[in-house]
Structure formats: C-alpha cells, structure tokens
C-alpha cells in the first residue's frame, strides 16, 4: 500500500517539477544540448562509468541520469513523481538519449519493479529526507547492486537542522510537516500541498547500509552546500559557500561510498 505521507510528497513534487525545469539553477536546456549537470564530488567518486549499469534513485527529471549516460553508463532513473518521469522521458528524446529508462516508483516499493541488477546505485542532493524508512531504503539499494557493485550518495548533512532558525531536533523521530513551503529554487513560489520530511542522524544512515550487508568505503563531510539556501551565499566551483568565500564551521553535506561484497 502506498505510504500516505510519501503520496503527499508525490503531489508536491508533481507541482515543483514545473517550477524547477525552467529555473536557471537546473540548466535544463544546457544539459539537453550536451552539458553535464554532475558535480566534481560524484564524478570523482564514481570515476569511469563506461559500460556500467547505473540505477539513479530519486532522479527528478533526469538531468544527472542523462549526464551519466553521456559519460558511457547504461542508465535507469527512478522517481516517485509522475511529472518528473513524464518530463524526463521528454528530455531524453530531445537530448537524443532515448535508451535511458525512467520508472515512476516510490524508492521504498522498488523491489520487484525492476528485473535487473546494477554495477552502481547513485543518488544525490536532497534525497534521504524524503524517505520515511531508511532501513527499507538500504535494503532496496543492496538488493539492486550486483556483487562487487558500488553505492554512492552525496546529500544534505543531517546536522544542518541544528543551524536552522529556529533549529530542529537532530534526533527527531516525527516527520517535519511544512504547509505552503517556499520552493527551494524559486523562494517566492509557495508549494500548495504539505511537504513531509524525515530527519536521519548520520550514524543511522551509515548503520542501515552496514546492516544491509554493504561495506562502507568512505564517508565525506563538506563545509559548503549545493544550492543557495538563503541570503549571503556565494557560488564557487559548483557549490555555495557561507560565509562568502569562506568555509562553514559545520558540515553542510555528507557523502557515503559503499560496496556490496562479492
Ligand atoms: C531534490 S530532488 C533530488 C534530485 C536531484 N538531485 C535533482 O536535483 O534533480 C528529490 C527527488 O526525490 C523524489 N522523491 C521524493 N520522495 C521519493 C520517494 N519516496 N521515492 C522516489 N522518489 C522520491 C522527488 O520526486 C524529487 O524528484
């Protein structure tokens, strides 16, 4: 049965895609005409993807998925939002990358929907907060990896919530429910539905992958972030820095690279 709060997020993301797709932050037309939306962190982490089968979880309208394909990967993108997948399928045709596969599905319900295993599972920038059950998430990742395959995530560091104004509880078990939230690209746009987000402490994120049988190879923490979260940020080298030009005193992003044993 679909998770009721995930379904609320599905509605919200169906709405947000229309705001994002033409927003300069996403550079959609540039990617369609040959540009790459991937950042240095994930490019270095996954290295040469030529001929590798890559599953991209929470792909939105697929710009990163298609960028991996241009670098030689055989790609499948998955997202809960109908509108994301509809747009991803339009964009792949315009980009001449028709062989990319896009599937609408809740990540937590994915087992059994795709009948294939992957060398790489990837997800990035704004994903784990939408998942109500990260134990289930790690099982999905592990299920879809071939023995010897790698998982890589780069995303918000959960400690960030302590620096919100007002701060949130790092260990909160209840989801954060935000009606009429401002869109993260267009802050003047208010999302009609309610957003439901979950807080997952870093130890828990690491532990669910260990429990799912993966070997953690590297954990990264970064003193900068991936989008302009408010006033006072400067953009440099693909990232946003606060204070301008400086390093944050707390980690704003984290990454995990893990491998499924052979
Ligand atoms: C911030 S975007 C991240 C993707 C990518 N970095 C980007 O910016 O295009 C989050 C994505 O997660 C998707 N999502 C949210 N909850 C999901 C779920 N339970 N299963 C699959 N996708 C989900 C949303 O539809 C959205 O496309």
PDB file of C-alpha atoms and ligand atoms in Angstrom:
ATOM      1  CA  UNK A   1       0.000   0.000   0.000  1.00  0.00           C
ATOM      2  CA  UNK A   2       1.395   3.461  -0.868  1.00  0.00           C
ATOM      3  CA  UNK A   3       2.735   5.379   2.139  1.00  0.00           C
ATOM      4  CA  UNK A   4       0.255   8.262   2.746  1.00  0.00           C
ATOM      5  CA  UNK A   5       2.992  10.823   3.518  1.00  0.00           C
ATOM      6  CA  UNK A   6       5.049   9.737   0.504  1.00  0.00           C
ATOM      7  CA  UNK A   7       1.897  10.265  -1.568  1.00  0.00           C
ATOM      8  CA  UNK A   8       1.626  13.824  -0.225  1.00  0.00           C
ATOM      9  CA  UNK A   9       5.224  14.379  -1.319  1.00  0.00           C
ATOM     10  CA  UNK A  10       4.406  12.848  -4.709  1.00  0.00           C
ATOM     11  CA  UNK A  11       1.719  15.528  -5.204  1.00  0.00           C
ATOM     12  CA  UNK A  12       4.104  18.261  -4.043  1.00  0.00           C
ATOM     13  CA  UNK A  13       6.874  17.073  -6.365  1.00  0.00           C
ATOM     14  CA  UNK A  14       4.437  16.879  -9.276  1.00  0.00           C
ATOM     15  CA  UNK A  15       3.885  20.574  -8.648  1.00  0.00           C
ATOM     16  CA  UNK A  16       7.525  21.531  -8.006  1.00  0.00           C
ATOM     17  CA  UNK A  17       8.890  19.976 -11.198  1.00  0.00           C
ATOM     18  CA  UNK A  18       7.124  22.692 -13.219  1.00  0.00           C
ATOM     19  CA  UNK A  19       8.919  25.342 -11.146  1.00  0.00           C
ATOM     20  CA  UNK A  20      12.342  23.680 -11.413  1.00  0.00           C
ATOM     21  CA  UNK A  21      12.500  22.607 -15.021  1.00  0.00           C
ATOM     22  CA  UNK A  22      12.893  26.136 -16.400  1.00  0.00           C
ATOM     23  CA  UNK A  23      14.750  27.557 -13.403  1.00  0.00           C
ATOM     24  CA  UNK A  24      18.351  28.706 -14.128  1.00  0.00           C
ATOM     25  CA  UNK A  25      19.564  26.561 -11.183  1.00  0.00           C
ATOM     26  CA  UNK A  26      18.819  23.396 -13.195  1.00  0.00           C
ATOM     27  CA  UNK A  27      20.306  24.474 -16.575  1.00  0.00           C
ATOM     28  CA  UNK A  28      17.891  22.113 -18.371  1.00  0.00           C
ATOM     29  CA  UNK A  29      18.421  23.442 -21.905  1.00  0.00           C
ATOM     30  CA  UNK A  30      22.205  23.382 -21.464  1.00  0.00           C
ATOM     31  CA  UNK A  31      22.096  19.719 -20.435  1.00  0.00           C
ATOM     32  CA  UNK A  32      19.781  18.845 -23.343  1.00  0.00           C
ATOM     33  CA  UNK A  33      22.271  20.367 -25.751  1.00  0.00           C
ATOM     34  CA  UNK A  34      25.236  18.402 -24.388  1.00  0.00           C
ATOM     35  CA  UNK A  35      26.108  19.937 -21.000  1.00  0.00           C
ATOM     36  CA  UNK A  36      26.755  17.956 -17.837  1.00  0.00           C
ATOM     37  CA  UNK A  37      24.795  18.528 -14.627  1.00  0.00           C
ATOM     38  CA  UNK A  38      27.068  16.380 -12.441  1.00  0.00           C
ATOM     39  CA  UNK A  39      29.404  17.918  -9.878  1.00  0.00           C
ATOM     40  CA  UNK A  40      33.040  17.094  -9.201  1.00  0.00           C
ATOM     41  CA  UNK A  41      32.249  15.152  -5.999  1.00  0.00           C
ATOM     42  CA  UNK A  42      30.175  12.448  -7.717  1.00  0.00           C
ATOM     43  CA  UNK A  43      32.323  12.447 -10.862  1.00  0.00           C
ATOM     44  CA  UNK A  44      35.391  11.658  -8.758  1.00  0.00           C
ATOM     45  CA  UNK A  45      33.547   9.144  -6.556  1.00  0.00           C
ATOM     46  CA  UNK A  46      32.195   7.040  -9.443  1.00  0.00           C
ATOM     47  CA  UNK A  47      35.102   7.541 -11.859  1.00  0.00           C
ATOM     48  CA  UNK A  48      34.871   5.953 -15.294  1.00  0.00           C
ATOM     49  CA  UNK A  49      31.303   4.673 -15.768  1.00  0.00           C
ATOM     50  CA  UNK A  50      31.739   3.421 -19.326  1.00  0.00           C
ATOM     51  CA  UNK A  51      29.572   0.351 -19.863  1.00  0.00           C
ATOM     52  CA  UNK A  52      28.453   0.293 -16.236  1.00  0.00           C
ATOM     53  CA  UNK A  53      24.769  -0.243 -15.436  1.00  0.00           C
ATOM     54  CA  UNK A  54      23.687   2.619 -13.178  1.00  0.00           C
ATOM     55  CA  UNK A  55      20.490   2.963 -11.146  1.00  0.00           C
ATOM     56  CA  UNK A  56      19.748   6.572 -10.222  1.00  0.00           C
ATOM     57  CA  UNK A  57      17.299   6.841  -7.307  1.00  0.00           C
ATOM     58  CA  UNK A  58      15.155   9.981  -6.922  1.00  0.00           C
ATOM     59  CA  UNK A  59      16.274  11.289 -10.300  1.00  0.00           C
ATOM     60  CA  UNK A  60      13.678  14.082 -10.657  1.00  0.00           C
ATOM     61  CA  UNK A  61      13.521  14.961 -14.401  1.00  0.00           C
ATOM     62  CA  UNK A  62      16.687  13.027 -15.117  1.00  0.00           C
ATOM     63  CA  UNK A  63      19.387  15.599 -15.882  1.00  0.00           C
ATOM     64  CA  UNK A  64      22.004  13.768 -13.815  1.00  0.00           C
ATOM     65  CA  UNK A  65      20.815  10.391 -15.135  1.00  0.00           C
ATOM     66  CA  UNK A  66      21.296  11.597 -18.714  1.00  0.00           C
ATOM     67  CA  UNK A  67      24.656  13.141 -17.821  1.00  0.00           C
ATOM     68  CA  UNK A  68      25.839   9.718 -16.576  1.00  0.00           C
ATOM     69  CA  UNK A  69      24.594   8.198 -19.822  1.00  0.00           C
ATOM     70  CA  UNK A  70      26.620  10.695 -21.854  1.00  0.00           C
ATOM     71  CA  UNK A  71      29.658   9.501 -19.902  1.00  0.00           C
ATOM     72  CA  UNK A  72      29.019   5.943 -21.056  1.00  0.00           C
ATOM     73  CA  UNK A  73      26.707   4.418 -18.421  1.00  0.00           C
ATOM     74  CA  UNK A  74      23.588   2.360 -19.164  1.00  0.00           C
ATOM     75  CA  UNK A  75      21.036   4.160 -17.017  1.00  0.00           C
ATOM     76  CA  UNK A  76      17.737   3.695 -15.201  1.00  0.00           C
ATOM     77  CA  UNK A  77      16.245   6.639 -13.298  1.00  0.00           C
ATOM     78  CA  UNK A  78      13.547   6.198 -10.665  1.00  0.00           C
ATOM     79  CA  UNK A  79      11.366   8.856  -9.081  1.00  0.00           C
ATOM     80  CA  UNK A  80       8.052   8.921  -7.221  1.00  0.00           C
ATOM     81  CA  UNK A  81       6.758  11.920  -9.177  1.00  0.00           C
ATOM     82  CA  UNK A  82       4.652  11.262 -12.297  1.00  0.00           C
ATOM     83  CA  UNK A  83       5.502  14.686 -13.659  1.00  0.00           C
ATOM     84  CA  UNK A  84       9.246  14.140 -13.126  1.00  0.00           C
ATOM     85  CA  UNK A  85       9.168  10.927 -15.121  1.00  0.00           C
ATOM     86  CA  UNK A  86       6.979  12.422 -17.853  1.00  0.00           C
ATOM     87  CA  UNK A  87       9.440  15.312 -18.223  1.00  0.00           C
ATOM     88  CA  UNK A  88      12.481  13.001 -18.053  1.00  0.00           C
ATOM     89  CA  UNK A  89      11.053  10.980 -20.938  1.00  0.00           C
ATOM     90  CA  UNK A  90      10.526  14.167 -22.977  1.00  0.00           C
ATOM     91  CA  UNK A  91      14.022  15.448 -22.192  1.00  0.00           C
ATOM     92  CA  UNK A  92      15.757  12.179 -23.126  1.00  0.00           C
ATOM     93  CA  UNK A  93      14.202  12.348 -26.599  1.00  0.00           C
ATOM     94  CA  UNK A  94      15.213  15.999 -27.048  1.00  0.00           C
ATOM     95  CA  UNK A  95      18.743  15.106 -25.885  1.00  0.00           C
ATOM     96  CA  UNK A  96      18.972  12.161 -28.295  1.00  0.00           C
ATOM     97  CA  UNK A  97      19.379   9.746 -25.366  1.00  0.00           C
ATOM     98  CA  UNK A  98      16.278   7.624 -25.986  1.00  0.00           C
ATOM     99  CA  UNK A  99      17.807   4.499 -24.456  1.00  0.00           C
ATOM    100  CA  UNK A 100      17.680   5.959 -20.942  1.00  0.00           C
ATOM    101  CA  UNK A 101      14.976   4.221 -18.925  1.00  0.00           C
ATOM    102  CA  UNK A 102      12.803   6.143 -16.448  1.00  0.00           C
ATOM    103  CA  UNK A 103      10.444   4.476 -13.993  1.00  0.00           C
ATOM    104  CA  UNK A 104       7.891   6.064 -11.699  1.00  0.00           C
ATOM    105  CA  UNK A 105       8.042   4.355  -8.340  1.00  0.00           C
ATOM    106  CA  UNK A 106       8.481   5.048  -4.653  1.00  0.00           C
ATOM    107  CA  UNK A 107      12.077   4.014  -3.810  1.00  0.00           C
ATOM    108  CA  UNK A 108      10.786   2.043  -0.837  1.00  0.00           C
ATOM    109  CA  UNK A 109       8.459  -0.008  -3.095  1.00  0.00           C
ATOM    110  CA  UNK A 110      11.016  -0.687  -5.829  1.00  0.00           C
ATOM    111  CA  UNK A 111      11.905  -4.318  -5.130  1.00  0.00           C
ATOM    112  CA  UNK A 112      10.285  -6.454  -7.825  1.00  0.00           C
ATOM    113  CA  UNK A 113       9.506  -3.486 -10.120  1.00  0.00           C
ATOM    114  CA  UNK A 114      12.835  -3.648 -11.979  1.00  0.00           C
ATOM    115  CA  UNK A 115      14.059  -7.064 -13.060  1.00  0.00           C
ATOM    116  CA  UNK A 116      17.770  -6.287 -13.302  1.00  0.00           C
ATOM    117  CA  UNK A 117      20.836  -5.663 -11.094  1.00  0.00           C
ATOM    118  CA  UNK A 118      23.287  -2.778 -11.316  1.00  0.00           C
ATOM    119  CA  UNK A 119      27.013  -2.053 -11.042  1.00  0.00           C
ATOM    120  CA  UNK A 120      26.266   1.337  -9.497  1.00  0.00           C
ATOM    121  CA  UNK A 121      23.439   2.843  -7.453  1.00  0.00           C
ATOM    122  CA  UNK A 122      23.587   6.613  -7.182  1.00  0.00           C
ATOM    123  CA  UNK A 123      21.584   9.402  -5.578  1.00  0.00           C
ATOM    124  CA  UNK A 124      22.289  12.989  -4.741  1.00  0.00           C
ATOM    125  CA  UNK A 125      21.377  16.352  -3.298  1.00  0.00           C
ATOM    126  CA  UNK A 126      18.081  16.378  -1.458  1.00  0.00           C
ATOM    127  CA  UNK A 127      17.019  12.738  -1.257  1.00  0.00           C
ATOM    128  CA  UNK A 128      17.246  10.931   2.130  1.00  0.00           C
ATOM    129  CA  UNK A 129      14.959  13.467   3.832  1.00  0.00           C
ATOM    130  CA  UNK A 130      12.014  12.175   1.738  1.00  0.00           C
ATOM    131  CA  UNK A 131      12.329   8.591   2.946  1.00  0.00           C
ATOM    132  CA  UNK A 132      10.271   7.538   5.960  1.00  0.00           C
ATOM    133  CA  UNK A 133      12.080   4.227   6.470  1.00  0.00           C
ATOM    134  CA  UNK A 134      15.808   4.189   5.778  1.00  0.00           C
ATOM    135  CA  UNK A 135      16.197   0.525   6.775  1.00  0.00           C
ATOM    136  CA  UNK A 136      13.961  -0.306   3.827  1.00  0.00           C
ATOM    137  CA  UNK A 137      15.872   2.130   1.617  1.00  0.00           C
ATOM    138  CA  UNK A 138      19.216   0.400   2.360  1.00  0.00           C
ATOM    139  CA  UNK A 139      17.651  -2.993   1.593  1.00  0.00           C
ATOM    140  CA  UNK A 140      16.483  -1.664  -1.781  1.00  0.00           C
ATOM    141  CA  UNK A 141      19.983  -0.345  -2.569  1.00  0.00           C
ATOM    142  CA  UNK A 142      21.606  -3.633  -1.558  1.00  0.00           C
ATOM    143  CA  UNK A 143      19.012  -5.697  -3.495  1.00  0.00           C
ATOM    144  CA  UNK A 144      19.711  -3.848  -6.754  1.00  0.00           C
ATOM    145  CA  UNK A 145      23.519  -3.931  -6.513  1.00  0.00           C
ATOM    146  CA  UNK A 146      25.416  -6.732  -8.218  1.00  0.00           C
ATOM    147  CA  UNK A 147      28.053  -8.386  -6.003  1.00  0.00           C
ATOM    148  CA  UNK A 148      31.064  -6.048  -6.141  1.00  0.00           C
ATOM    149  CA  UNK A 149      28.843  -3.092  -7.154  1.00  0.00           C
ATOM    150  CA  UNK A 150      29.041   0.360  -5.538  1.00  0.00           C
ATOM    151  CA  UNK A 151      26.565   2.727  -3.934  1.00  0.00           C
ATOM    152  CA  UNK A 152      27.270   6.458  -3.733  1.00  0.00           C
ATOM    153  CA  UNK A 153      25.192   9.179  -2.142  1.00  0.00           C
ATOM    154  CA  UNK A 154      26.055  12.845  -1.673  1.00  0.00           C
ATOM    155  CA  UNK A 155      23.376  14.765   0.167  1.00  0.00           C
ATOM    156  CA  UNK A 156      22.470  17.158   2.971  1.00  0.00           C
ATOM    157  CA  UNK A 157      24.329  16.505   6.214  1.00  0.00           C
ATOM    158  CA  UNK A 158      21.657  15.774   8.835  1.00  0.00           C
ATOM    159  CA  UNK A 159      23.411  18.042  11.370  1.00  0.00           C
ATOM    160  CA  UNK A 160      22.325  21.030   9.277  1.00  0.00           C
ATOM    161  CA  UNK A 161      18.969  21.138  11.051  1.00  0.00           C
ATOM    162  CA  UNK A 162      20.714  22.358  14.231  1.00  0.00           C
ATOM    163  CA  UNK A 163      21.636  25.547  12.364  1.00  0.00           C
ATOM    164  CA  UNK A 164      18.154  26.291  11.038  1.00  0.00           C
ATOM    165  CA  UNK A 165      16.416  29.304  12.503  1.00  0.00           C
ATOM    166  CA  UNK A 166      14.779  28.045  14.664  1.00  0.00           C
ATOM    167  CA  UNK A 167      16.831  24.825  14.989  1.00  0.00           C
ATOM    168  CA  UNK A 168      15.210  21.400  14.733  1.00  0.00           C
ATOM    169  CA  UNK A 169      15.884  18.293  16.798  1.00  0.00           C
ATOM    170  CA  UNK A 170      18.772  16.227  15.352  1.00  0.00           C
ATOM    171  CA  UNK A 171      17.199  13.047  16.756  1.00  0.00           C
ATOM    172  CA  UNK A 172      13.587  13.825  15.853  1.00  0.00           C
ATOM    173  CA  UNK A 173      11.539  10.681  15.126  1.00  0.00           C
ATOM    174  CA  UNK A 174       8.462  12.589  13.968  1.00  0.00           C
ATOM    175  CA  UNK A 175       8.496  13.971  10.435  1.00  0.00           C
ATOM    176  CA  UNK A 176       8.637  17.699   9.834  1.00  0.00           C
ATOM    177  CA  UNK A 177       5.379  18.804   8.135  1.00  0.00           C
ATOM    178  CA  UNK A 178       5.518  22.083   6.212  1.00  0.00           C
ATOM    179  CA  UNK A 179       2.395  23.506   4.600  1.00  0.00           C
ATOM    180  CA  UNK A 180       2.899  26.186   1.921  1.00  0.00           C
ATOM    181  CA  UNK A 181       6.696  25.807   1.964  1.00  0.00           C
ATOM    182  CA  UNK A 182       8.725  28.109  -0.299  1.00  0.00           C
ATOM    183  CA  UNK A 183      10.201  26.240  -3.266  1.00  0.00           C
ATOM    184  CA  UNK A 184      13.993  25.843  -2.882  1.00  0.00           C
ATOM    185  CA  UNK A 185      14.725  27.274  -6.350  1.00  0.00           C
ATOM    186  CA  UNK A 186      12.075  29.981  -6.527  1.00  0.00           C
ATOM    187  CA  UNK A 187      11.658  31.205  -2.934  1.00  0.00           C
ATOM    188  CA  UNK A 188       8.668  33.356  -3.983  1.00  0.00           C
ATOM    189  CA  UNK A 189       6.745  30.257  -5.057  1.00  0.00           C
ATOM    190  CA  UNK A 190       4.688  28.636  -2.289  1.00  0.00           C
ATOM    191  CA  UNK A 191       4.024  24.929  -2.703  1.00  0.00           C
ATOM    192  CA  UNK A 192       0.295  24.236  -2.445  1.00  0.00           C
ATOM    193  CA  UNK A 193       0.456  20.893  -0.644  1.00  0.00           C
ATOM    194  CA  UNK A 194       2.253  19.841   2.515  1.00  0.00           C
ATOM    195  CA  UNK A 195       5.883  18.647   2.455  1.00  0.00           C
ATOM    196  CA  UNK A 196       6.735  15.785   4.794  1.00  0.00           C
ATOM    197  CA  UNK A 197      10.435  15.286   5.610  1.00  0.00           C
ATOM    198  CA  UNK A 198      12.290  12.942   7.921  1.00  0.00           C
ATOM    199  CA  UNK A 199      15.431  13.526   9.964  1.00  0.00           C
ATOM    200  CA  UNK A 200      18.000  10.702   9.882  1.00  0.00           C
ATOM    201  CA  UNK A 201      21.090  11.001  12.130  1.00  0.00           C
ATOM    202  CA  UNK A 202      24.347  10.295  10.291  1.00  0.00           C
ATOM    203  CA  UNK A 203      25.131   7.218  12.427  1.00  0.00           C
ATOM    204  CA  UNK A 204      21.770   5.732  11.469  1.00  0.00           C
ATOM    205  CA  UNK A 205      22.325   6.385   7.759  1.00  0.00           C
ATOM    206  CA  UNK A 206      25.698   4.629   7.947  1.00  0.00           C
ATOM    207  CA  UNK A 207      24.396   1.770  10.090  1.00  0.00           C
ATOM    208  CA  UNK A 208      21.451   0.871   7.844  1.00  0.00           C
ATOM    209  CA  UNK A 209      23.867   0.221   4.975  1.00  0.00           C
ATOM    210  CA  UNK A 210      26.141  -1.865   7.207  1.00  0.00           C
ATOM    211  CA  UNK A 211      23.081  -3.850   8.352  1.00  0.00           C
ATOM    212  CA  UNK A 212      22.026  -4.308   4.719  1.00  0.00           C
ATOM    213  CA  UNK A 213      25.372  -6.049   4.107  1.00  0.00           C
ATOM    214  CA  UNK A 214      27.358  -3.275   2.400  1.00  0.00           C
ATOM    215  CA  UNK A 215      30.954  -2.384   3.208  1.00  0.00           C
ATOM    216  CA  UNK A 216      31.370   1.334   3.875  1.00  0.00           C
ATOM    217  CA  UNK A 217      34.449   2.515   1.984  1.00  0.00           C
ATOM    218  CA  UNK A 218      34.354   6.253   2.584  1.00  0.00           C
ATOM    219  CA  UNK A 219      32.334   8.899   4.436  1.00  0.00           C
ATOM    220  CA  UNK A 220      32.754  12.529   3.391  1.00  0.00           C
ATOM    221  CA  UNK A 221      31.740  15.795   5.112  1.00  0.00           C
ATOM    222  CA  UNK A 222      31.787  19.141   3.318  1.00  0.00           C
ATOM    223  CA  UNK A 223      31.885  22.728   4.598  1.00  0.00           C
ATOM    224  CA  UNK A 224      29.762  24.037   1.702  1.00  0.00           C
ATOM    225  CA  UNK A 225      26.489  23.158   0.081  1.00  0.00           C
ATOM    226  CA  UNK A 226      24.835  22.507  -3.276  1.00  0.00           C
ATOM    227  CA  UNK A 227      22.168  25.189  -3.555  1.00  0.00           C
ATOM    228  CA  UNK A 228      21.577  28.727  -2.447  1.00  0.00           C
ATOM    229  CA  UNK A 229      19.763  28.082   0.810  1.00  0.00           C
ATOM    230  CA  UNK A 230      19.261  31.757   1.652  1.00  0.00           C
ATOM    231  CA  UNK A 231      20.906  35.162   1.517  1.00  0.00           C
ATOM    232  CA  UNK A 232      24.655  35.566   1.885  1.00  0.00           C
ATOM    233  CA  UNK A 233      25.831  32.539  -0.089  1.00  0.00           C
ATOM    234  CA  UNK A 234      28.394  32.844  -2.873  1.00  0.00           C
ATOM    235  CA  UNK A 235      28.687  30.373  -5.729  1.00  0.00           C
ATOM    236  CA  UNK A 236      32.127  28.934  -6.482  1.00  0.00           C
ATOM    237  CA  UNK A 237      33.279  25.682  -8.091  1.00  0.00           C
ATOM    238  CA  UNK A 238      29.757  24.224  -8.451  1.00  0.00           C
ATOM    239  CA  UNK A 239      28.916  24.873  -4.798  1.00  0.00           C
ATOM    240  CA  UNK A 240      27.544  27.507  -2.429  1.00  0.00           C
ATOM    241  CA  UNK A 241      29.655  28.894   0.359  1.00  0.00           C
ATOM    242  CA  UNK A 242      28.700  30.608   3.607  1.00  0.00           C
ATOM    243  CA  UNK A 243      30.156  32.974   4.730  1.00  0.00           C
ATOM    244  CA  UNK A 244      31.017  34.301   1.245  1.00  0.00           C
ATOM    245  CA  UNK A 245      34.241  32.714   0.068  1.00  0.00           C
ATOM    246  CA  UNK A 246      34.794  31.010   3.418  1.00  0.00           C
ATOM    247  CA  UNK A 247      34.165  27.611   4.900  1.00  0.00           C
ATOM    248  CA  UNK A 248      31.236  26.791   7.114  1.00  0.00           C
ATOM    249  CA  UNK A 249      32.095  25.800  10.689  1.00  0.00           C
ATOM    250  CA  UNK A 250      29.819  22.752  10.464  1.00  0.00           C
ATOM    251  CA  UNK A 251      29.294  20.125   7.746  1.00  0.00           C
ATOM    252  CA  UNK A 252      26.566  21.059   5.257  1.00  0.00           C
ATOM    253  CA  UNK A 253      26.801  17.973   3.035  1.00  0.00           C
ATOM    254  CA  UNK A 254      27.869  14.382   3.544  1.00  0.00           C
ATOM    255  CA  UNK A 255      28.697  11.520   1.212  1.00  0.00           C
ATOM    256  CA  UNK A 256      28.877   7.757   1.609  1.00  0.00           C
ATOM    257  CA  UNK A 257      30.548   5.295  -0.717  1.00  0.00           C
ATOM    258  CA  UNK A 258      29.769   1.642  -0.040  1.00  0.00           C
ATOM    259  CA  UNK A 259      30.363  -1.662  -1.810  1.00  0.00           C
ATOM    260  CA  UNK A 260      28.410  -4.900  -1.923  1.00  0.00           C
ATOM    261  CA  UNK A 261      30.760  -7.819  -1.181  1.00  0.00           C
ATOM    262  CA  UNK A 262      31.394 -10.333  -3.984  1.00  0.00           C
TER     263      UNK A 262
HETATM  264  C1  LIG B   1      15.676  17.402  -4.588  1.00  0.00           C
HETATM  265  S1  LIG B   1      15.198  16.192  -5.764  1.00  0.00           S
HETATM  266  C2  LIG B   1      16.737  15.429  -5.873  1.00  0.00           C
HETATM  267  C3  LIG B   1      17.136  15.002  -7.157  1.00  0.00           C
HETATM  268  C4  LIG B   1      18.274  15.607  -7.916  1.00  0.00           C
HETATM  269  N1  LIG B   1      19.429  15.861  -7.145  1.00  0.00           N
HETATM  270  C5  LIG B   1      17.783  16.847  -8.565  1.00  0.00           C
HETATM  271  O1  LIG B   1      18.012  17.931  -8.010  1.00  0.00           O
HETATM  272  O2  LIG B   1      17.175  16.756  -9.622  1.00  0.00           O
HETATM  273  C6  LIG B   1      14.293  14.978  -4.793  1.00  0.00           C
HETATM  274  C7  LIG B   1      13.568  13.968  -5.663  1.00  0.00           C
HETATM  275  O3  LIG B   1      13.149  12.887  -4.820  1.00  0.00           O
HETATM  276  C8  LIG B   1      11.907  12.422  -5.324  1.00  0.00           C
HETATM  277  N2  LIG B   1      11.258  11.637  -4.264  1.00  0.00           N
HETATM  278  C9  LIG B   1      10.759  12.083  -3.089  1.00  0.00           C
HETATM  279  N3  LIG B   1      10.300  11.040  -2.365  1.00  0.00           N
HETATM  280  C10 LIG B   1      10.528   9.918  -3.098  1.00  0.00           C
HETATM  281  C11 LIG B   1      10.288   8.544  -2.887  1.00  0.00           C
HETATM  282  N4  LIG B   1       9.716   8.099  -1.769  1.00  0.00           N
HETATM  283  N5  LIG B   1      10.622   7.657  -3.854  1.00  0.00           N
HETATM  284  C12 LIG B   1      11.197   8.101  -5.026  1.00  0.00           C
HETATM  285  N6  LIG B   1      11.447   9.395  -5.285  1.00  0.00           N
HETATM  286  C13 LIG B   1      11.129  10.305  -4.329  1.00  0.00           C
HETATM  287  C14 LIG B   1      11.169  13.676  -5.710  1.00  0.00           C
HETATM  288  O4  LIG B   1      10.097  13.428  -6.572  1.00  0.00           O
HETATM  289  C15 LIG B   1      12.303  14.510  -6.314  1.00  0.00           C
HETATM  290  O5  LIG B   1      12.347  14.339  -7.685  1.00  0.00           O
END
